[in-house]
Amino acid sequence: DTGVSQNPRHKITKRGQNVTFRCDPISEHNRLYWYRQTLGQGPEFLTYFQNEAQLEKSRLLSDRFSAERPKGSFSTLEIQRTEQGDSAMYLCASSLALPPKNEQFFGPGTRLTVL
Amino acid sequence: GESVGLHLPTLSVQEGDNSIINCAYSNSASDYFIWYKQESGKGPQFIIDIRSNMDKRQGQRVTVLLNKTVKHLSLQIAATQPGDSAVYFCAEKGASGSRLTFGEGTQLTVNP
């Protein structure tokens, strides 16, 4: 399978714990995005990388959230001191940087439940 | 600010009929639009995209129409099948950025 992969698919944690999610993009894609989706809503942009550089962060990305893409391939999203409001589906997408082929392809997501 | 919205949160059609899902956007500077299909428990799946210099683009059984005058986007699905049942989102991207802004989605139900 050469699509975007995410691990774990599901994560249940207690409030106050830290969690980390991983995303492996499509191999030739140099852009990687993180989105968050709550039930019944469309995905909301969190942040994106071009290669190793984190180029944009949303206001949704509080200081408890940190994302990295150290080698320009896979990325991790860490949430510290989780809160119940962090419960959501965390989606990763990847794309090429330049048009015309810069459509974003999404992974299956990591569903986080904070108890 | 930028926003993308969808008309009709739900749409129910008979198998074999054509479906039309609509989307209105507010950012006249948006230059790229995408339709995604999302099945329960899965990530959004790319269906078709269109750039602002086009009015129409066709794929396999799907057509996207863009009306920049009224800032309206539609997705037409021909001969709708039960496997088309899902939530459909439109998304837009501004000319200066990379983030996608999504609408709230339309739940399409195809009745056999």
CSV table of C-alpha atoms in Angstrom, one decimal:
chain,number,residue,atom,x,y,z
A,1,ASP,CA,0.0,0.0,0.0
A,2,THR,CA,1.6,3.3,-1.1
A,3,GLY,CA,-0.9,5.6,0.5
A,4,VAL,CA,-0.6,7.7,3.7
A,5,SER,CA,-0.5,5.6,6.8
A,6,GLN,CA,-1.1,6.7,10.4
A,7,ASN,CA,-0.5,4.9,13.7
A,8,PRO,CA,-2.1,4.1,16.0
A,9,ARG,CA,-5.6,4.0,14.5
A,10,HIS,CA,-7.2,4.4,17.9
A,11,LYS,CA,-5.9,5.8,21.1
A,12,ILE,CA,-7.7,6.0,24.5
A,13,THR,CA,-6.0,8.0,27.2
A,14,LYS,CA,-6.8,9.6,30.5
A,15,ARG,CA,-6.9,13.4,30.9
A,16,GLY,CA,-3.5,14.8,31.6
A,17,GLN,CA,-1.5,12.1,29.8
A,18,ASN,CA,0.7,12.8,26.8
A,19,VAL,CA,0.1,11.1,23.5
A,20,THR,CA,2.0,10.9,20.2
A,21,PHE,CA,0.8,10.0,16.8
A,22,ARG,CA,2.8,9.1,13.7
A,23,CYS,CA,2.2,9.8,10.0
A,24,ASP,CA,4.0,8.2,7.1
A,25,PRO,CA,3.3,10.2,3.9
A,26,ILE,CA,3.3,9.0,0.3
A,27,SER,CA,7.0,8.6,-0.3
A,28,GLU,CA,7.6,11.2,-3.1
A,29,HIS,CA,5.4,13.9,-1.3
A,30,ASN,CA,7.4,16.7,0.2
A,31,ARG,CA,4.5,18.3,1.9
A,32,LEU,CA,2.8,16.9,5.0
A,33,TYR,CA,-0.3,18.3,6.8
A,34,TRP,CA,-2.1,17.7,10.1
A,35,TYR,CA,-5.8,18.3,10.5
A,36,ARG,CA,-8.3,17.6,13.3
A,37,GLN,CA,-11.8,16.5,12.7
A,38,THR,CA,-14.6,16.4,15.3
A,39,LEU,CA,-17.8,14.5,14.8
A,40,GLY,CA,-20.0,15.9,12.1
A,41,GLN,CA,-17.6,18.6,11.0
A,42,GLY,CA,-15.1,18.9,8.2
A,43,PRO,CA,-11.3,18.6,8.9
A,44,GLU,CA,-9.7,21.7,10.4
A,45,PHE,CA,-6.1,22.6,9.5
A,46,LEU,CA,-3.5,22.4,12.3
A,47,THR,CA,-0.1,22.7,10.6
A,48,TYR,CA,2.0,21.7,7.6
A,49,PHE,CA,5.6,20.9,6.7
A,50,GLN,CA,7.5,21.2,3.5
A,51,ASN,CA,10.3,18.8,3.9
A,52,GLU,CA,11.7,19.3,7.4
A,53,ALA,CA,10.4,22.9,7.8
A,54,GLN,CA,7.2,23.6,9.6
A,55,LEU,CA,5.8,26.4,7.4
A,56,GLU,CA,2.4,27.2,8.9
A,57,LYS,CA,0.6,26.6,12.2
A,58,SER,CA,-3.1,27.3,12.9
A,59,ARG,CA,-4.3,29.2,16.0
A,60,LEU,CA,-5.9,25.8,16.9
A,61,LEU,CA,-2.4,24.5,17.6
A,62,SER,CA,-2.0,25.4,21.3
A,63,ASP,CA,1.3,25.2,23.1
A,64,ARG,CA,0.3,21.7,24.3
A,65,PHE,CA,0.6,20.5,20.7
A,66,SER,CA,3.9,20.0,18.9
A,67,ALA,CA,4.6,18.5,15.5
A,68,GLU,CA,7.9,17.4,14.0
A,69,ARG,CA,9.2,16.0,10.8
A,70,PRO,CA,12.9,15.6,11.5
A,71,LYS,CA,14.1,13.9,8.3
A,72,GLY,CA,11.5,15.2,5.9
A,73,SER,CA,9.7,11.9,5.8
A,74,PHE,CA,7.4,10.7,8.6
A,75,SER,CA,5.9,13.2,11.1
A,76,THR,CA,4.8,13.0,14.7
A,77,LEU,CA,2.1,15.0,16.5
A,78,GLU,CA,2.4,15.1,20.2
A,79,ILE,CA,-0.3,16.4,22.6
A,80,GLN,CA,0.8,17.1,26.1
A,81,ARG,CA,-1.5,17.1,29.2
A,82,THR,CA,-4.5,16.0,27.1
A,83,GLU,CA,-7.9,17.4,27.8
A,84,GLN,CA,-11.3,16.0,27.0
A,85,GLY,CA,-11.7,18.7,24.3
A,86,ASP,CA,-8.8,17.1,22.5
A,87,SER,CA,-10.9,14.1,21.6
A,88,ALA,CA,-11.2,14.0,17.8
A,89,MET,CA,-9.9,12.3,14.7
A,90,TYR,CA,-6.4,13.5,13.8
A,91,LEU,CA,-5.8,13.3,10.1
A,92,CYS,CA,-2.6,13.5,8.2
A,93,ALA,CA,-2.3,14.3,4.5
A,94,SER,CA,0.5,14.7,2.0
A,95,SER,CA,1.0,16.3,-1.3
A,96,LEU,CA,3.6,17.5,-3.8
A,97,ALA,CA,4.6,21.1,-3.4
A,98,LEU,CA,3.8,22.4,-6.9
A,99,PRO,CA,0.8,22.4,-9.1
A,100,PRO,CA,-0.8,20.8,-11.0
A,101,LYS,CA,-0.4,17.7,-8.9
A,102,ASN,CA,-0.6,19.2,-5.4
A,103,GLU,CA,-3.8,17.6,-4.3
A,104,GLN,CA,-3.7,16.4,-0.7
A,105,PHE,CA,-4.2,12.8,0.0
A,106,PHE,CA,-5.4,11.8,3.5
A,107,GLY,CA,-4.5,8.9,5.7
A,108,PRO,CA,-7.1,6.9,7.7
A,109,GLY,CA,-6.7,9.0,10.8
A,110,THR,CA,-6.0,8.4,14.5
A,111,ARG,CA,-9.1,8.6,16.7
A,112,LEU,CA,-8.2,10.0,20.1
A,113,THR,CA,-10.5,9.6,23.0
A,114,VAL,CA,-9.6,11.4,26.2
A,115,LEU,CA,-11.4,10.1,29.3
B,1,GLY,CA,-12.6,35.4,6.7
B,2,GLU,CA,-12.4,32.3,4.6
B,3,SER,CA,-15.2,29.9,4.8
B,4,VAL,CA,-16.7,27.1,2.8
B,5,GLY,CA,-20.2,25.9,3.3
B,6,LEU,CA,-22.5,23.3,1.9
B,7,HIS,CA,-26.1,23.5,1.1
B,8,LEU,CA,-28.3,20.6,2.4
B,9,PRO,CA,-26.7,18.6,5.1
B,10,THR,CA,-28.4,15.4,3.8
B,11,LEU,CA,-29.2,14.1,0.3
B,12,SER,CA,-31.1,10.9,-0.4
B,13,VAL,CA,-31.3,9.5,-3.9
B,14,GLN,CA,-32.4,6.3,-5.6
B,15,GLU,CA,-29.7,4.0,-7.1
B,16,GLY,CA,-29.1,4.9,-10.7
B,17,ASP,CA,-30.2,8.5,-10.3
B,18,ASN,CA,-27.8,11.4,-10.7
B,19,SER,CA,-26.8,13.3,-7.6
B,20,ILE,CA,-25.8,16.9,-7.3
B,21,ILE,CA,-24.1,18.2,-4.2
B,22,ASN,CA,-23.6,21.9,-3.8
B,23,CYS,CA,-21.1,24.1,-2.1
B,24,ALA,CA,-20.8,27.9,-1.6
B,25,TYR,CA,-17.6,29.6,-0.7
B,26,SER,CA,-16.9,33.1,0.4
B,27,ASN,CA,-13.2,33.7,-0.4
B,28,SER,CA,-13.0,35.1,-3.9
B,29,ALA,CA,-9.2,34.7,-3.8
B,30,SER,CA,-9.5,30.9,-3.6
B,31,ASP,CA,-7.8,29.4,-6.6
B,32,TYR,CA,-8.2,25.6,-6.0
B,33,PHE,CA,-11.1,23.5,-5.0
B,34,ILE,CA,-11.4,19.8,-4.1
B,35,TRP,CA,-14.2,17.4,-3.5
B,36,TYR,CA,-13.6,14.6,-0.9
B,37,LYS,CA,-15.7,11.6,0.0
B,38,GLN,CA,-15.5,10.3,3.5
B,39,GLU,CA,-16.9,7.0,4.6
B,40,SER,CA,-17.5,6.2,8.3
B,41,GLY,CA,-14.3,5.7,10.2
B,42,LYS,CA,-12.0,6.5,7.3
B,43,GLY,CA,-10.1,9.5,6.1
B,44,PRO,CA,-11.3,11.8,3.3
B,45,GLN,CA,-10.8,10.3,-0.1
B,46,PHE,CA,-9.9,12.6,-3.0
B,47,ILE,CA,-12.5,12.6,-5.7
B,48,ILE,CA,-11.8,15.5,-8.1
B,49,ASP,CA,-10.3,18.9,-8.1
B,50,ILE,CA,-10.6,22.1,-10.1
B,51,ARG,CA,-8.6,25.3,-10.5
B,52,SER,CA,-10.2,28.7,-10.6
B,53,ASN,CA,-9.2,29.1,-14.3
B,54,MET,CA,-11.6,26.3,-15.2
B,55,ASP,CA,-15.4,26.1,-15.1
B,56,LYS,CA,-15.9,22.4,-15.4
B,57,ARG,CA,-13.9,19.2,-15.0
B,58,GLN,CA,-15.0,15.7,-15.5
B,59,GLY,CA,-13.8,12.4,-14.0
B,60,GLN,CA,-15.1,8.9,-14.0
B,61,ARG,CA,-18.9,9.4,-13.2
B,62,VAL,CA,-18.2,12.7,-11.5
B,63,THR,CA,-18.2,16.3,-12.8
B,64,VAL,CA,-17.3,19.4,-10.8
B,65,LEU,CA,-18.7,22.7,-11.9
B,66,LEU,CA,-17.3,26.0,-10.7
B,67,ASN,CA,-19.2,29.3,-10.9
B,68,LYS,CA,-16.9,32.0,-9.8
B,69,THR,CA,-19.5,34.8,-10.3
B,70,VAL,CA,-21.6,33.5,-7.5
B,71,LYS,CA,-18.9,31.6,-5.7
B,72,HIS,CA,-20.6,28.2,-6.1
B,73,LEU,CA,-19.2,24.7,-6.6
B,74,SER,CA,-21.1,21.6,-7.3
B,75,LEU,CA,-20.3,17.9,-7.6
B,76,GLN,CA,-22.4,15.8,-9.9
B,77,ILE,CA,-22.3,12.0,-9.6
B,78,ALA,CA,-23.8,10.1,-12.5
B,79,ALA,CA,-25.7,6.8,-12.0
B,80,THR,CA,-25.3,6.9,-8.2
B,81,GLN,CA,-24.5,3.6,-6.7
B,82,PRO,CA,-24.9,2.3,-3.1
B,83,GLY,CA,-21.1,2.5,-2.7
B,84,ASP,CA,-21.4,6.3,-3.2
B,85,SER,CA,-23.1,6.6,0.1
B,86,ALA,CA,-20.8,8.8,2.3
B,87,VAL,CA,-20.2,12.3,3.5
B,88,TYR,CA,-19.0,14.6,0.8
B,89,PHE,CA,-16.9,17.7,1.6
B,90,CYS,CA,-15.8,20.5,-0.6
B,91,ALA,CA,-12.6,22.2,0.3
B,92,GLU,CA,-10.9,25.3,-0.9
B,93,LYS,CA,-7.4,26.7,-0.9
B,94,GLY,CA,-6.4,30.3,-1.1
B,95,ALA,CA,-3.8,31.5,-3.6
B,96,SER,CA,-1.3,32.4,-1.0
B,97,GLY,CA,-1.5,29.4,1.3
B,98,SER,CA,-1.5,25.6,1.4
B,99,ARG,CA,-4.1,24.9,4.0
B,100,LEU,CA,-7.5,23.5,2.9
B,101,THR,CA,-10.6,25.0,4.4
B,102,PHE,CA,-13.5,22.4,4.5
B,103,GLY,CA,-17.2,22.9,4.7
B,104,GLU,CA,-19.4,20.9,7.0
B,105,GLY,CA,-20.3,18.1,4.6
B,106,THR,CA,-23.3,16.6,2.9
B,107,GLN,CA,-24.4,13.1,3.9
B,108,LEU,CA,-25.4,11.3,0.7
B,109,THR,CA,-27.6,8.2,1.1
B,110,VAL,CA,-28.2,6.0,-1.9
B,111,ASN,CA,-31.3,3.8,-1.7
B,112,PRO,CA,-31.4,0.5,-3.6
